[in-house]
Amino acid sequence: MEQPAFACEDERADCLHVKLHFESRDYICLAYLDTRKPRWVMTVTDGLQSCWRRGFDFQYLNGMRSEFDIPNWKLFFRQIREAFVASNFSAGRDGERCVIRLRRGSGMADLPFKLSHVTDDRARQTYIQAVLFKLAKGTSSPAYIKLTDELYTCRRQLHQIHAGSSSLPVDMPDGDDGLLDDVGDASAQETKSDKRPGKRTYVNHLNPSDRRKQVAVGVTFDGGSDEDSDDSAE
């Protein structure tokens, strides 16, 4: 028999967060797997005063899965993760409750999650603190740092490719602190060195109208060519 907690972890729905906006304010929605109960917990907070929260046990989630005709736990949590990653959701109020509706795609009904308003000051502070520590843990993990480094390396390589093409933008996105400013200069020098030397032209700086004419060979005609010889010296 498929275990919902294992399916949640396999589909990487055990710790999800997204920024949402409703009622003219910004909020953080955090959903994570509480393995002690076990249950799936969702919290919405502005990080200051407002907080809604609810822990959904797997019996409740199984009823939701049956109601929306989702055949297995993996697909259920996969659809949840996809909605979080794509920010494909809506948020609103139902009285004192906060309702998060995760969109699953064309022709499928939204998954609604109704959260209770936390009015107790002590509990609210505890839940907001839990959200902050969960977010900090996710962004300071070795896996996250490694992924961030790999992403920066890819962006550096992509910028290096763009810098070598005149038809592509060479500006780095915000947040790179100008570490790659020398890439464009190196590329320009390389491009300049690849050009073939052009024809040199004699210039008399004292008399600019005086141009050295090509040495005639054989018969001389009137109004000889004004073009400079490739071998003319400066």
mmCIF file of C-alpha atoms in Angstrom:
data_model
loop_
_atom_site.group_PDB
_atom_site.id
_atom_site.type_symbol
_atom_site.label_atom_id
_atom_site.label_comp_id
_atom_site.label_asym_id
_atom_site.label_seq_id
_atom_site.Cartn_x
_atom_site.Cartn_y
_atom_site.Cartn_z
ATOM 1 C CA MET A 1 0.000 0.000 0.000
ATOM 2 C CA GLU A 2 1.321 3.460 -0.958
ATOM 3 C CA GLN A 3 2.390 5.572 2.012
ATOM 4 C CA PRO A 4 1.324 9.235 1.705
ATOM 5 C CA ALA A 5 4.319 10.555 3.647
ATOM 6 C CA PHE A 6 6.752 8.752 1.322
ATOM 7 C CA ALA A 7 4.833 9.978 -1.731
ATOM 8 C CA CYS A 8 4.985 13.529 -0.379
ATOM 9 C CA GLU A 9 8.762 13.333 -0.014
ATOM 10 C CA ASP A 10 9.252 11.589 -3.368
ATOM 11 C CA GLU A 11 7.318 14.324 -5.145
ATOM 12 C CA ARG A 12 9.233 17.006 -3.177
ATOM 13 C CA ALA A 13 6.083 18.454 -1.689
ATOM 14 C CA ASP A 14 7.441 18.120 1.854
ATOM 15 C CA CYS A 15 8.559 21.771 1.984
ATOM 16 C CA LEU A 16 7.084 24.316 -0.416
ATOM 17 C CA HIS A 17 6.697 28.063 -0.214
ATOM 18 C CA VAL A 18 5.412 30.819 -2.434
ATOM 19 C CA LYS A 19 4.787 34.543 -2.185
ATOM 20 C CA LEU A 20 1.166 35.524 -2.634
ATOM 21 C CA HIS A 21 -0.741 38.785 -2.757
ATOM 22 C CA PHE A 22 -4.298 39.472 -1.727
ATOM 23 C CA GLU A 23 -6.210 42.269 -0.009
ATOM 24 C CA SER A 24 -3.459 44.685 -1.115
ATOM 25 C CA ARG A 25 -0.802 42.942 0.988
ATOM 26 C CA ASP A 26 2.011 40.444 0.460
ATOM 27 C CA TYR A 27 2.080 37.126 2.290
ATOM 28 C CA ILE A 28 4.173 33.975 2.465
ATOM 29 C CA CYS A 29 2.493 30.612 2.072
ATOM 30 C CA LEU A 30 4.527 27.728 3.474
ATOM 31 C CA ALA A 31 3.479 24.076 3.240
ATOM 32 C CA TYR A 32 5.532 21.288 4.785
ATOM 33 C CA LEU A 33 5.341 17.713 5.952
ATOM 34 C CA ASP A 34 5.219 17.252 9.721
ATOM 35 C CA THR A 35 6.596 13.740 10.202
ATOM 36 C CA ARG A 36 5.884 13.675 13.945
ATOM 37 C CA LYS A 37 2.089 13.501 13.586
ATOM 38 C CA PRO A 38 2.238 12.814 10.565
ATOM 39 C CA ARG A 39 0.376 15.537 8.699
ATOM 40 C CA TRP A 40 0.757 18.171 6.004
ATOM 41 C CA VAL A 41 0.792 21.726 7.388
ATOM 42 C CA MET A 42 0.043 24.951 5.538
ATOM 43 C CA THR A 43 0.673 28.431 6.973
ATOM 44 C CA VAL A 44 -0.028 31.872 5.490
ATOM 45 C CA THR A 45 1.471 34.918 7.181
ATOM 46 C CA ASP A 46 2.670 38.445 6.505
ATOM 47 C CA GLY A 47 5.514 37.876 8.956
ATOM 48 C CA LEU A 48 4.169 40.457 11.389
ATOM 49 C CA GLN A 49 0.628 40.165 12.699
ATOM 50 C CA SER A 50 -1.585 38.148 10.368
ATOM 51 C CA CYS A 51 -1.353 34.369 10.419
ATOM 52 C CA TRP A 52 -3.554 31.497 9.209
ATOM 53 C CA ARG A 53 -2.643 27.878 9.704
ATOM 54 C CA ARG A 54 -3.952 24.343 9.551
ATOM 55 C CA GLY A 55 -2.517 20.855 9.791
ATOM 56 C CA PHE A 56 -4.153 18.392 7.381
ATOM 57 C CA ASP A 57 -3.942 14.758 8.452
ATOM 58 C CA PHE A 58 -3.737 12.122 5.750
ATOM 59 C CA GLN A 59 -7.265 10.933 6.397
ATOM 60 C CA TYR A 60 -8.567 14.383 5.458
ATOM 61 C CA LEU A 61 -6.263 14.591 2.436
ATOM 62 C CA ASN A 62 -7.348 11.128 1.330
ATOM 63 C CA GLY A 63 -10.959 12.329 1.356
ATOM 64 C CA MET A 64 -9.930 15.311 -0.776
ATOM 65 C CA ARG A 65 -8.070 13.018 -3.144
ATOM 66 C CA SER A 66 -11.161 10.847 -3.566
ATOM 67 C CA GLU A 67 -13.438 13.870 -4.003
ATOM 68 C CA PHE A 68 -11.318 15.254 -6.825
ATOM 69 C CA ASP A 69 -10.762 11.817 -8.401
ATOM 70 C CA ILE A 70 -6.979 11.736 -8.011
ATOM 71 C CA PRO A 71 -6.001 8.056 -8.328
ATOM 72 C CA ASN A 72 -2.837 7.976 -6.171
ATOM 73 C CA TRP A 73 -0.834 9.941 -3.624
ATOM 74 C CA LYS A 74 2.084 10.651 -5.966
ATOM 75 C CA LEU A 75 -0.140 12.413 -8.462
ATOM 76 C CA PHE A 76 -1.865 14.286 -5.658
ATOM 77 C CA PHE A 77 1.356 15.754 -4.271
ATOM 78 C CA ARG A 78 2.789 16.260 -7.757
ATOM 79 C CA GLN A 79 -0.135 18.493 -8.659
ATOM 80 C CA ILE A 80 0.355 20.438 -5.436
ATOM 81 C CA ARG A 81 4.045 20.975 -6.112
ATOM 82 C CA GLU A 82 3.424 22.040 -9.703
ATOM 83 C CA ALA A 83 0.919 24.645 -8.503
ATOM 84 C CA PHE A 84 3.439 26.045 -6.001
ATOM 85 C CA VAL A 85 6.320 26.123 -8.488
ATOM 86 C CA ALA A 86 4.218 27.875 -11.136
ATOM 87 C CA SER A 87 2.498 30.169 -8.577
ATOM 88 C CA ASN A 88 -0.704 28.795 -10.017
ATOM 89 C CA PHE A 89 -3.119 29.556 -7.214
ATOM 90 C CA SER A 90 -5.594 32.055 -5.832
ATOM 91 C CA ALA A 91 -5.984 33.366 -2.301
ATOM 92 C CA GLY A 92 -8.930 34.952 -0.554
ATOM 93 C CA ARG A 93 -10.953 35.213 2.629
ATOM 94 C CA ASP A 94 -13.989 33.232 3.732
ATOM 95 C CA GLY A 95 -15.019 35.003 6.877
ATOM 96 C CA GLU A 96 -12.121 34.627 9.298
ATOM 97 C CA ARG A 97 -10.591 31.858 7.240
ATOM 98 C CA CYS A 98 -7.995 32.134 4.501
ATOM 99 C CA VAL A 99 -8.691 29.983 1.451
ATOM 100 C CA ILE A 100 -5.853 28.879 -0.833
ATOM 101 C CA ARG A 101 -6.987 27.327 -4.115
ATOM 102 C CA LEU A 102 -4.334 25.438 -6.060
ATOM 103 C CA ARG A 103 -5.046 25.285 -9.780
ATOM 104 C CA ARG A 104 -4.381 21.928 -11.430
ATOM 105 C CA GLY A 105 -4.791 22.732 -15.094
ATOM 106 C CA SER A 106 -7.442 23.071 -17.744
ATOM 107 C CA GLY A 107 -10.642 21.157 -17.094
ATOM 108 C CA MET A 108 -9.751 20.224 -13.506
ATOM 109 C CA ALA A 109 -11.226 21.734 -10.364
ATOM 110 C CA ASP A 110 -9.023 23.677 -7.948
ATOM 111 C CA LEU A 111 -7.835 22.080 -4.722
ATOM 112 C CA PRO A 112 -9.103 24.255 -1.833
ATOM 113 C CA PHE A 113 -7.280 24.503 1.485
ATOM 114 C CA LYS A 114 -9.088 26.428 4.219
ATOM 115 C CA LEU A 115 -6.856 27.748 6.988
ATOM 116 C CA SER A 116 -7.924 28.915 10.431
ATOM 117 C CA HIS A 117 -7.106 32.410 11.651
ATOM 118 C CA VAL A 118 -4.607 32.346 14.539
ATOM 119 C CA THR A 119 -5.745 34.870 17.138
ATOM 120 C CA ASP A 120 -3.596 33.866 20.119
ATOM 121 C CA ASP A 121 -0.506 36.093 20.238
ATOM 122 C CA ARG A 122 1.819 33.445 21.611
ATOM 123 C CA ALA A 123 0.735 30.824 19.087
ATOM 124 C CA ARG A 124 0.988 33.331 16.233
ATOM 125 C CA GLN A 125 4.550 34.230 17.170
ATOM 126 C CA THR A 126 5.458 30.536 17.373
ATOM 127 C CA TYR A 127 4.010 29.787 13.936
ATOM 128 C CA ILE A 128 5.633 32.815 12.298
ATOM 129 C CA GLN A 129 8.953 31.835 13.835
ATOM 130 C CA ALA A 130 8.521 28.303 12.480
ATOM 131 C CA VAL A 131 7.969 29.721 8.980
ATOM 132 C CA LEU A 132 11.137 31.830 9.184
ATOM 133 C CA PHE A 133 13.275 28.939 10.392
ATOM 134 C CA LYS A 134 11.863 26.614 7.719
ATOM 135 C CA LEU A 135 12.746 29.128 5.008
ATOM 136 C CA ALA A 136 16.209 29.706 6.471
ATOM 137 C CA LYS A 137 16.873 25.983 6.669
ATOM 138 C CA GLY A 138 15.932 25.507 3.026
ATOM 139 C CA THR A 139 18.111 28.325 1.697
ATOM 140 C CA SER A 140 21.162 27.481 3.827
ATOM 141 C CA SER A 141 21.308 23.758 3.105
ATOM 142 C CA PRO A 142 24.379 22.384 1.241
ATOM 143 C CA ALA A 143 22.157 21.184 -1.610
ATOM 144 C CA TYR A 144 20.658 24.652 -2.085
ATOM 145 C CA ILE A 145 24.071 26.351 -1.968
ATOM 146 C CA LYS A 146 25.477 23.872 -4.492
ATOM 147 C CA LEU A 147 22.529 24.451 -6.801
ATOM 148 C CA THR A 148 22.975 28.219 -6.507
ATOM 149 C CA ASP A 149 26.681 27.918 -7.403
ATOM 150 C CA GLU A 150 25.875 25.759 -10.432
ATOM 151 C CA LEU A 151 23.239 28.246 -11.563
ATOM 152 C CA TYR A 152 25.723 31.115 -11.299
ATOM 153 C CA THR A 153 28.278 29.138 -13.330
ATOM 154 C CA CYS A 154 25.687 28.571 -16.053
ATOM 155 C CA ARG A 155 24.807 32.264 -16.095
ATOM 156 C CA ARG A 156 28.506 33.165 -16.372
ATOM 157 C CA GLN A 157 28.964 30.823 -19.343
ATOM 158 C CA LEU A 158 25.803 32.143 -20.976
ATOM 159 C CA HIS A 159 26.976 35.714 -20.547
ATOM 160 C CA GLN A 160 30.329 34.809 -22.075
ATOM 161 C CA ILE A 161 28.536 33.442 -25.136
ATOM 162 C CA HIS A 162 26.325 36.545 -25.372
ATOM 163 C CA ALA A 163 29.310 38.856 -25.065
ATOM 164 C CA GLY A 164 30.822 37.325 -28.210
ATOM 165 C CA SER A 165 27.770 38.114 -30.335
ATOM 166 C CA SER A 166 26.865 41.651 -31.380
ATOM 167 C CA SER A 167 23.221 40.665 -31.843
ATOM 168 C CA LEU A 168 22.743 39.564 -28.225
ATOM 169 C CA PRO A 169 22.657 41.676 -25.045
ATOM 170 C CA VAL A 170 25.841 41.690 -23.000
ATOM 171 C CA ASP A 171 24.499 43.123 -19.746
ATOM 172 C CA MET A 172 24.414 40.708 -16.815
ATOM 173 C CA PRO A 173 21.173 40.434 -14.841
ATOM 174 C CA ASP A 174 20.956 42.288 -11.545
ATOM 175 C CA GLY A 175 22.707 40.670 -8.621
ATOM 176 C CA ASP A 176 26.070 39.751 -10.146
ATOM 177 C CA ASP A 177 27.941 42.706 -8.578
ATOM 178 C CA GLY A 178 29.918 43.411 -11.747
ATOM 179 C CA LEU A 179 32.108 40.331 -11.398
ATOM 180 C CA LEU A 180 31.918 39.627 -15.112
ATOM 181 C CA ASP A 181 32.590 43.127 -16.429
ATOM 182 C CA ASP A 182 35.941 42.028 -17.856
ATOM 183 C CA VAL A 183 34.349 39.376 -20.058
ATOM 184 C CA GLY A 184 33.139 41.918 -22.619
ATOM 185 C CA ASP A 185 36.579 43.582 -22.825
ATOM 186 C CA ALA A 186 38.355 40.271 -23.367
ATOM 187 C CA SER A 187 35.886 39.356 -26.078
ATOM 188 C CA ALA A 188 36.368 42.708 -27.793
ATOM 189 C CA GLN A 189 40.139 42.279 -27.795
ATOM 190 C CA GLU A 190 39.825 38.800 -29.214
ATOM 191 C CA THR A 191 37.499 40.009 -31.962
ATOM 192 C CA LYS A 192 39.816 42.898 -32.791
ATOM 193 C CA SER A 193 42.837 40.598 -33.068
ATOM 194 C CA ASP A 194 40.985 38.337 -35.508
ATOM 195 C CA LYS A 195 40.480 41.141 -38.043
ATOM 196 C CA ARG A 196 42.801 41.222 -41.051
ATOM 197 C CA PRO A 197 44.943 44.336 -41.394
ATOM 198 C CA GLY A 198 43.335 46.773 -43.824
ATOM 199 C CA LYS A 199 44.887 48.929 -46.505
ATOM 200 C CA ARG A 200 47.071 51.677 -45.082
ATOM 201 C CA THR A 201 46.554 55.212 -46.342
ATOM 202 C CA TYR A 202 49.233 57.921 -46.569
ATOM 203 C CA VAL A 203 48.208 61.168 -44.841
ATOM 204 C CA ASN A 204 50.160 64.417 -44.954
ATOM 205 C CA HIS A 205 49.238 66.167 -41.724
ATOM 206 C CA LEU A 206 50.790 69.456 -42.866
ATOM 207 C CA ASN A 207 48.891 69.443 -46.136
ATOM 208 C CA PRO A 208 45.892 67.094 -45.911
ATOM 209 C CA SER A 209 45.066 67.663 -49.595
ATOM 210 C CA ASP A 210 48.389 66.109 -50.581
ATOM 211 C CA ARG A 211 47.978 62.366 -51.148
ATOM 212 C CA ARG A 212 50.756 60.082 -52.347
ATOM 213 C CA LYS A 213 49.886 58.677 -55.753
ATOM 214 C CA GLN A 214 50.492 55.138 -56.962
ATOM 215 C CA VAL A 215 53.768 54.654 -58.814
ATOM 216 C CA ALA A 216 53.049 54.303 -62.528
ATOM 217 C CA VAL A 217 54.312 51.253 -64.370
ATOM 218 C CA GLY A 218 54.757 51.449 -68.132
ATOM 219 C CA VAL A 219 52.836 54.115 -69.987
ATOM 220 C CA THR A 220 51.566 57.007 -67.896
ATOM 221 C CA PHE A 221 48.044 58.285 -68.619
ATOM 222 C CA ASP A 222 46.617 61.646 -67.605
ATOM 223 C CA GLY A 223 44.513 61.662 -64.441
ATOM 224 C CA GLY A 224 46.192 58.617 -62.921
ATOM 225 C CA SER A 225 44.575 56.561 -60.134
ATOM 226 C CA ASP A 226 44.297 58.134 -56.703
ATOM 227 C CA GLU A 227 44.219 54.756 -54.961
ATOM 228 C CA ASP A 228 47.107 53.999 -52.661
ATOM 229 C CA SER A 229 49.300 51.029 -53.241
ATOM 230 C CA ASP A 230 49.082 48.165 -50.715
ATOM 231 C CA ASP A 231 52.860 48.429 -50.392
ATOM 232 C CA SER A 232 53.047 52.221 -49.907
ATOM 233 C CA ALA A 233 55.017 53.311 -46.875
ATOM 234 C CA GLU A 234 53.824 55.818 -44.369
#
